[in-house]
mmCIF file of C-alpha atoms and ligand atoms in Angstrom:
data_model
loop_
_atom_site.group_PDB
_atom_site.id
_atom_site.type_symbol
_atom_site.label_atom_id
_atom_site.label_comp_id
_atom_site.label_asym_id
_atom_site.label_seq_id
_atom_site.Cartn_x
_atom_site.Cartn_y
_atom_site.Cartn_z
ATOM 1 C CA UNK V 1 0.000 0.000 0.000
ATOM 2 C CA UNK V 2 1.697 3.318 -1.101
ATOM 3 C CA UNK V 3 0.286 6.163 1.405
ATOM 4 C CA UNK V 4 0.115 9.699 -0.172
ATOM 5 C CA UNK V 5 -0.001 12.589 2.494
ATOM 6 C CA UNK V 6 -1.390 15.854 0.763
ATOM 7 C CA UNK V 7 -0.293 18.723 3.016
ATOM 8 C CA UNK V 8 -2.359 21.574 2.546
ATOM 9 C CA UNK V 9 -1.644 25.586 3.123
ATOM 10 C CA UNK V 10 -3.768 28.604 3.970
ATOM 11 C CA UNK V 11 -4.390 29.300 0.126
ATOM 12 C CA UNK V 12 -7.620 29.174 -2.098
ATOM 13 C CA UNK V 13 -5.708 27.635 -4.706
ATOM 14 C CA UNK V 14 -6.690 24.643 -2.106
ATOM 15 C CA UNK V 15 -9.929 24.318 -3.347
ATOM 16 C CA UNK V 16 -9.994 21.751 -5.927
ATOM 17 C CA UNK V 17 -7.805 18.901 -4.013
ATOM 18 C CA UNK V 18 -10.255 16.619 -4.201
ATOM 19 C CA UNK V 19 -8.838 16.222 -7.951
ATOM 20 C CA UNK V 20 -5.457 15.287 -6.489
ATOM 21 C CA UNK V 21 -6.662 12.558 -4.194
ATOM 22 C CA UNK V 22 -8.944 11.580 -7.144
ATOM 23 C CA UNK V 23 -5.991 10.819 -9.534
ATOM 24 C CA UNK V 24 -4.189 8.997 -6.449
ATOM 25 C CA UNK V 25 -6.571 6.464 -5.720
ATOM 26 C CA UNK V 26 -7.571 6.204 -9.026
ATOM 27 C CA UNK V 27 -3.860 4.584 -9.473
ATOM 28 C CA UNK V 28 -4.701 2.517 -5.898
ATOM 29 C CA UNK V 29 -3.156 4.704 -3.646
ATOM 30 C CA UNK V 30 -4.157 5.593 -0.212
ATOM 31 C CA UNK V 31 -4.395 9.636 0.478
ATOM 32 C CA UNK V 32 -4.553 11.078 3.641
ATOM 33 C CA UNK V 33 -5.372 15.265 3.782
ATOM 34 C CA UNK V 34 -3.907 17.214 6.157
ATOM 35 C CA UNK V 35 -4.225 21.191 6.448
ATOM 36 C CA UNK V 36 -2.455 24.090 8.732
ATOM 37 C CA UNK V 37 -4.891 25.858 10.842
ATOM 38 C CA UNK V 38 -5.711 28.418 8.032
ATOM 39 C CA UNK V 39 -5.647 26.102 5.104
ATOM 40 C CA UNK V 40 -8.516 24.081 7.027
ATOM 41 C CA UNK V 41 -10.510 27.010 6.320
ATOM 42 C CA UNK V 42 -9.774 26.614 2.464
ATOM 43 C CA UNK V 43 -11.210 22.954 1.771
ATOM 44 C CA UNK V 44 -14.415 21.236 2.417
ATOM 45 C CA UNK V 45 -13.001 19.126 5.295
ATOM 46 C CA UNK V 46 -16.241 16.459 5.322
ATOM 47 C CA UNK V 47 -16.129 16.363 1.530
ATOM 48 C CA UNK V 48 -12.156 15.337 1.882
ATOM 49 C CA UNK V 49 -13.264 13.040 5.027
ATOM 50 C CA UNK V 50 -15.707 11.071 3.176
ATOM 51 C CA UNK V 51 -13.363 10.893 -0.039
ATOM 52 C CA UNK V 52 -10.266 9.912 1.724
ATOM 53 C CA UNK V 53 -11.541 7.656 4.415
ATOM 54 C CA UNK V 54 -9.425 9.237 7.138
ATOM 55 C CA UNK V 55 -9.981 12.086 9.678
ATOM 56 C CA UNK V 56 -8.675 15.364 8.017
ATOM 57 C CA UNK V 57 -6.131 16.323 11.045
ATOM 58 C CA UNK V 58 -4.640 20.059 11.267
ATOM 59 C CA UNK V 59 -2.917 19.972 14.344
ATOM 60 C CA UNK V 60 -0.495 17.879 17.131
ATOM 61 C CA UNK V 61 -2.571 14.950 18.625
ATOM 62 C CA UNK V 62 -2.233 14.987 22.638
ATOM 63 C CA UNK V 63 0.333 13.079 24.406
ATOM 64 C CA UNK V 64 -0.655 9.650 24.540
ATOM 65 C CA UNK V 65 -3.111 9.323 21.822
ATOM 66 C CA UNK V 66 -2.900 6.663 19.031
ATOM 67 C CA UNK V 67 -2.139 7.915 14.988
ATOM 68 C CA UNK V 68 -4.817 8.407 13.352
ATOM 69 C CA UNK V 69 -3.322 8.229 10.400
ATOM 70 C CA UNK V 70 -0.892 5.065 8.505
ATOM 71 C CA UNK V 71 2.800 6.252 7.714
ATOM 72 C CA UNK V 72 3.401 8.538 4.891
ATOM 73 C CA UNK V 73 5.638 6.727 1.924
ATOM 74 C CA UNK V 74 5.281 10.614 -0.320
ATOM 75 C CA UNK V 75 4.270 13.761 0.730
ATOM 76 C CA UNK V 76 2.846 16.371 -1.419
ATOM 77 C CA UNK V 77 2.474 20.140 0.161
ATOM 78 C CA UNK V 78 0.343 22.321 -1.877
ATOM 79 C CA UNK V 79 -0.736 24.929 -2.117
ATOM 80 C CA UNK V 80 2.650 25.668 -0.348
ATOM 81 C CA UNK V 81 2.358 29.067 1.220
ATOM 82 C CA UNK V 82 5.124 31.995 1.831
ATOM 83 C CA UNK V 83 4.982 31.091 5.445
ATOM 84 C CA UNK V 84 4.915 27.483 5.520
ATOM 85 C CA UNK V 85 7.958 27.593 2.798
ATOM 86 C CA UNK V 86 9.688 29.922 4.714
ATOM 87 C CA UNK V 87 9.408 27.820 8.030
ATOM 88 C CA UNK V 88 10.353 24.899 6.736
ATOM 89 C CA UNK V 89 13.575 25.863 5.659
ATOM 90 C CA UNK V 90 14.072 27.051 8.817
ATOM 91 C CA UNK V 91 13.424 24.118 10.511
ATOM 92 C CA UNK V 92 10.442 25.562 12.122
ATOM 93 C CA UNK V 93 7.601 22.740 12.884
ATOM 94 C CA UNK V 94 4.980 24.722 14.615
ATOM 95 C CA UNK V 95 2.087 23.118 12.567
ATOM 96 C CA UNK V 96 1.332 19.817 11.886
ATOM 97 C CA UNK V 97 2.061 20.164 8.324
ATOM 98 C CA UNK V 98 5.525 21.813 9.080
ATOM 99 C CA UNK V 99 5.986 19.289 11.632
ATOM 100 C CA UNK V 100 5.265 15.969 9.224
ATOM 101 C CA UNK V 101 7.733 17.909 6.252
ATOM 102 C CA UNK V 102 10.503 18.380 8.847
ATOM 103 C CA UNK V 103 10.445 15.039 9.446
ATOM 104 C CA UNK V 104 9.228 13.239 6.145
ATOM 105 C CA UNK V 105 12.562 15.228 4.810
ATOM 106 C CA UNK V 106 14.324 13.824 7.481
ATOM 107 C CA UNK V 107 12.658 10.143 6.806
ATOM 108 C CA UNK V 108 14.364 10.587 3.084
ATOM 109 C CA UNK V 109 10.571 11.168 2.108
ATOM 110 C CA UNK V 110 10.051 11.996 -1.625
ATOM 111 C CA UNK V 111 8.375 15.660 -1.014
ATOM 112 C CA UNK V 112 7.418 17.954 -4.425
ATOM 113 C CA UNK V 113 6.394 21.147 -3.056
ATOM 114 C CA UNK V 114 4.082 23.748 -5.067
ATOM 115 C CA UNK V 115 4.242 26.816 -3.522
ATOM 116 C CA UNK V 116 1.435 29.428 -4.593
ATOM 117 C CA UNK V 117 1.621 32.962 -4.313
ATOM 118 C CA UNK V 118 1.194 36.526 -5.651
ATOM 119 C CA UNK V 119 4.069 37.897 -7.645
ATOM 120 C CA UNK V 120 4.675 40.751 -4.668
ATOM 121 C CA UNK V 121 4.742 37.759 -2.119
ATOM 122 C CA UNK V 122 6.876 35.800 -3.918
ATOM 123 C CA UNK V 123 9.725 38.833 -4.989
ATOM 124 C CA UNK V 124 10.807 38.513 -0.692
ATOM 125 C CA UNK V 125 14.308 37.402 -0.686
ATOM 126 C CA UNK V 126 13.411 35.544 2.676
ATOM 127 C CA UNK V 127 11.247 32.835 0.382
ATOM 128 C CA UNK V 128 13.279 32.863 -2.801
ATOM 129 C CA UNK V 129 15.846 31.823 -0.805
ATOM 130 C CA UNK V 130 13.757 29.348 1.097
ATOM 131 C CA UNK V 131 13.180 27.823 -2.294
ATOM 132 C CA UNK V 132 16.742 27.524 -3.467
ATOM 133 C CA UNK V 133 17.993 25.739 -0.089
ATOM 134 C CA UNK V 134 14.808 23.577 -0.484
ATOM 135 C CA UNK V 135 16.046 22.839 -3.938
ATOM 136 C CA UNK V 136 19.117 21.865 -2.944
ATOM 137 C CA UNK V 137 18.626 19.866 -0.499
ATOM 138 C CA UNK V 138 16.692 17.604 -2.638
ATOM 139 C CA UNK V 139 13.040 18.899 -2.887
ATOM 140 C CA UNK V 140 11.201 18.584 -6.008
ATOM 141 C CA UNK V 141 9.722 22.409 -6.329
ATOM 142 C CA UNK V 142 7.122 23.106 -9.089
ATOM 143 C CA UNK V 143 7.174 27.108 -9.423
ATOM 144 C CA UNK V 144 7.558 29.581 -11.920
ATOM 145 C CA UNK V 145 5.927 31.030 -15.691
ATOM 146 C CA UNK V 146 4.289 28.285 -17.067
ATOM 147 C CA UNK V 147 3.738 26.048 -14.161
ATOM 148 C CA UNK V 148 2.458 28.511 -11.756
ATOM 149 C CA UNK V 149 -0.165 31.464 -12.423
ATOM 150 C CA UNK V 150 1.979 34.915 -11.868
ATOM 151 C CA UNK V 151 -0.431 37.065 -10.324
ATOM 152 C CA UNK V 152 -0.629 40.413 -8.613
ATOM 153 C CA UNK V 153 -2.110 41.251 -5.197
ATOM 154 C CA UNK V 154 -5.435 40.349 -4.728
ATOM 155 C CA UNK V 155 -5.690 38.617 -8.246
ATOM 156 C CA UNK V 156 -5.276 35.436 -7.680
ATOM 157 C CA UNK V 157 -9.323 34.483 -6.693
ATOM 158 C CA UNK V 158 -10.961 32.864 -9.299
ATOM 159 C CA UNK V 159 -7.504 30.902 -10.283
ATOM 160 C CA UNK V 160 -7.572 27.482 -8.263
ATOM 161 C CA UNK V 161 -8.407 25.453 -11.283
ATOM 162 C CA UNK V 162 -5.160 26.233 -12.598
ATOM 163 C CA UNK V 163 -3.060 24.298 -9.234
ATOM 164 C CA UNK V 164 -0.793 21.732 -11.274
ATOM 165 C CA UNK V 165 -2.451 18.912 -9.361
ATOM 166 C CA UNK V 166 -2.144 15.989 -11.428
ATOM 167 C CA UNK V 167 1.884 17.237 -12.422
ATOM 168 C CA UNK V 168 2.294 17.008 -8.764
ATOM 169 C CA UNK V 169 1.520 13.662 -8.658
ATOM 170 C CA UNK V 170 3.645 12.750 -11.690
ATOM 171 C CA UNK V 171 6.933 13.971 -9.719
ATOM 172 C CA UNK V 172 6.087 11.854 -7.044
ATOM 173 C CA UNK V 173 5.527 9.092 -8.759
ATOM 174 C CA UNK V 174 8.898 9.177 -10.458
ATOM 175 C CA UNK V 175 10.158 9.445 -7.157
ATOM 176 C CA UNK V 176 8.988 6.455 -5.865
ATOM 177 C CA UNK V 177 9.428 4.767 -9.173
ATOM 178 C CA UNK V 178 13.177 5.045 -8.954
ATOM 179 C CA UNK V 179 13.420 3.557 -5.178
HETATM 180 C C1 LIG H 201 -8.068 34.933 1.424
HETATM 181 C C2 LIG H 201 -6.607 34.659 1.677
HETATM 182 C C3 LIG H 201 -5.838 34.138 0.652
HETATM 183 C C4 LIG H 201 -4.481 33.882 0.853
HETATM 184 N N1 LIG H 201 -3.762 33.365 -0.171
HETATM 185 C C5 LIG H 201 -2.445 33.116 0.014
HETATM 186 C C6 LIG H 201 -1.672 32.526 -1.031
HETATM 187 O O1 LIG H 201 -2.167 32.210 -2.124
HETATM 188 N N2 LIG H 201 -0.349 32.295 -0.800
HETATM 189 C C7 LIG H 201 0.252 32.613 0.393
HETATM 190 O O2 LIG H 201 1.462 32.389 0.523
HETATM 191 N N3 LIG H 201 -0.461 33.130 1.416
HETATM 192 C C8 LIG H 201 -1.780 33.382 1.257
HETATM 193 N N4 LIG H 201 -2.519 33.904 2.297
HETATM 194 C C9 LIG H 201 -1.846 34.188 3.576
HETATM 195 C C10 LIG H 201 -1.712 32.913 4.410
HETATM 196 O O3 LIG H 201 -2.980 32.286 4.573
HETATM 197 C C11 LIG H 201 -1.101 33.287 5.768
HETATM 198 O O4 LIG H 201 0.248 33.703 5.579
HETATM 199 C C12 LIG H 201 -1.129 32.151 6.757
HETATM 200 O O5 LIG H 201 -0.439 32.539 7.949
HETATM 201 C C13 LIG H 201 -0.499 30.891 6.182
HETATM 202 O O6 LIG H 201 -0.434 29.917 7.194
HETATM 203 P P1 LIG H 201 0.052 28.431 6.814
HETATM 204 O O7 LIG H 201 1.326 28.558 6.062
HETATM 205 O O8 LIG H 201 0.243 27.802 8.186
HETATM 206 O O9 LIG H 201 -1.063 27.818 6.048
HETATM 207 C C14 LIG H 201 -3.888 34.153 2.116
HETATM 208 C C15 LIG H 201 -4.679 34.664 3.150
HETATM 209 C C16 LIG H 201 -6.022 34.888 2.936
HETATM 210 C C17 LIG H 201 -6.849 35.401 4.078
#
């Protein structure tokens, strides 16, 4: 059983997931969905329950309580936001999310990232440089003209259909194709 986590951001380009973990089980893999605090607000979490068969968590269980979830084999993080970008290559794990890509890294996890943002966002040296030392340390990143919508401030409603979800799953596939 190959177990896909989709790690989801405070973004609306979260909306259509349900297309990712469509085209995931479609090739027999299990998907669990898992969200920061604010990207919770960005999906339709008993929609994603009922397709998925597993709780959609968003934060730290309590000491002593079981997994709810089987062990990740691939992790896919998108929408990726700024901050979530930014705090992972910092090592920061103050969410779930952040938490499970610290450590899936660490694991030797197969992550592809697809970080989402306006074009103002995205021009802060803090995250382009969060990119390149995720890069190089050996996460797959899809970003940039052609892959990702460029957009300006407070232009980037109405563009969710355009997340790269099915490409996303193609780089992690290759991934675990060559292990
Ligand atoms: C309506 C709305 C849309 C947003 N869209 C984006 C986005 O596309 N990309 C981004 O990096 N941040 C976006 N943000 C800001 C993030 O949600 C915010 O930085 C948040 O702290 C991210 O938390 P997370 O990384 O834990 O999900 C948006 C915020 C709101 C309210």
């Amino acid at each position: 059983m190959t177990v896909l986590y989709v790690l989801i951001c405070g973004s609306p380009a979260a909306q259509q997931v349900g297309r990712l973990v469509t085209a995931a089980q479609e090739i027999g893999w299990t998907v669990c969905v898992i969200t920061t605090p604010d990207g919770r607000k960005f999906v339709d979490v008993p929609a994603l329950i009922e397709q998925t068969g597993y709780a959609v968590r968003s934060t730290f269980k309590n000491p002593g309580e079981p997994d709810l979830l089987p062990p990740a084999d691939a992790m896919i993080v998108a929408p990726a936001t700024v901050n979530t970008i930014c705090k992972w290559a910092a090592g920061i794990a103050d969410t779930l999310v952040l938490g499970l890509l610290v450590e899936g890294f660490g694991k030797g996890l197969p992550i592809v990232a697809v970080p989402w943002t306006n074009s103002a966002m995205a021009a802060f040296p803090a995250f382009v440089e969060a990119l390149d030392r995720l890069r190089r340390w050996g996460v797959t990143i899809l970003w940039g003209e052609g892959v990702i919508p460029q957009f300006a401030p407070g232009q980037g409603e109405g563009l969710a259909a355009a997340m790269p979800w099915e490409a996303a799953l193609i780089e992690v596939r290759k991934h675990l194709d060559e292990e």
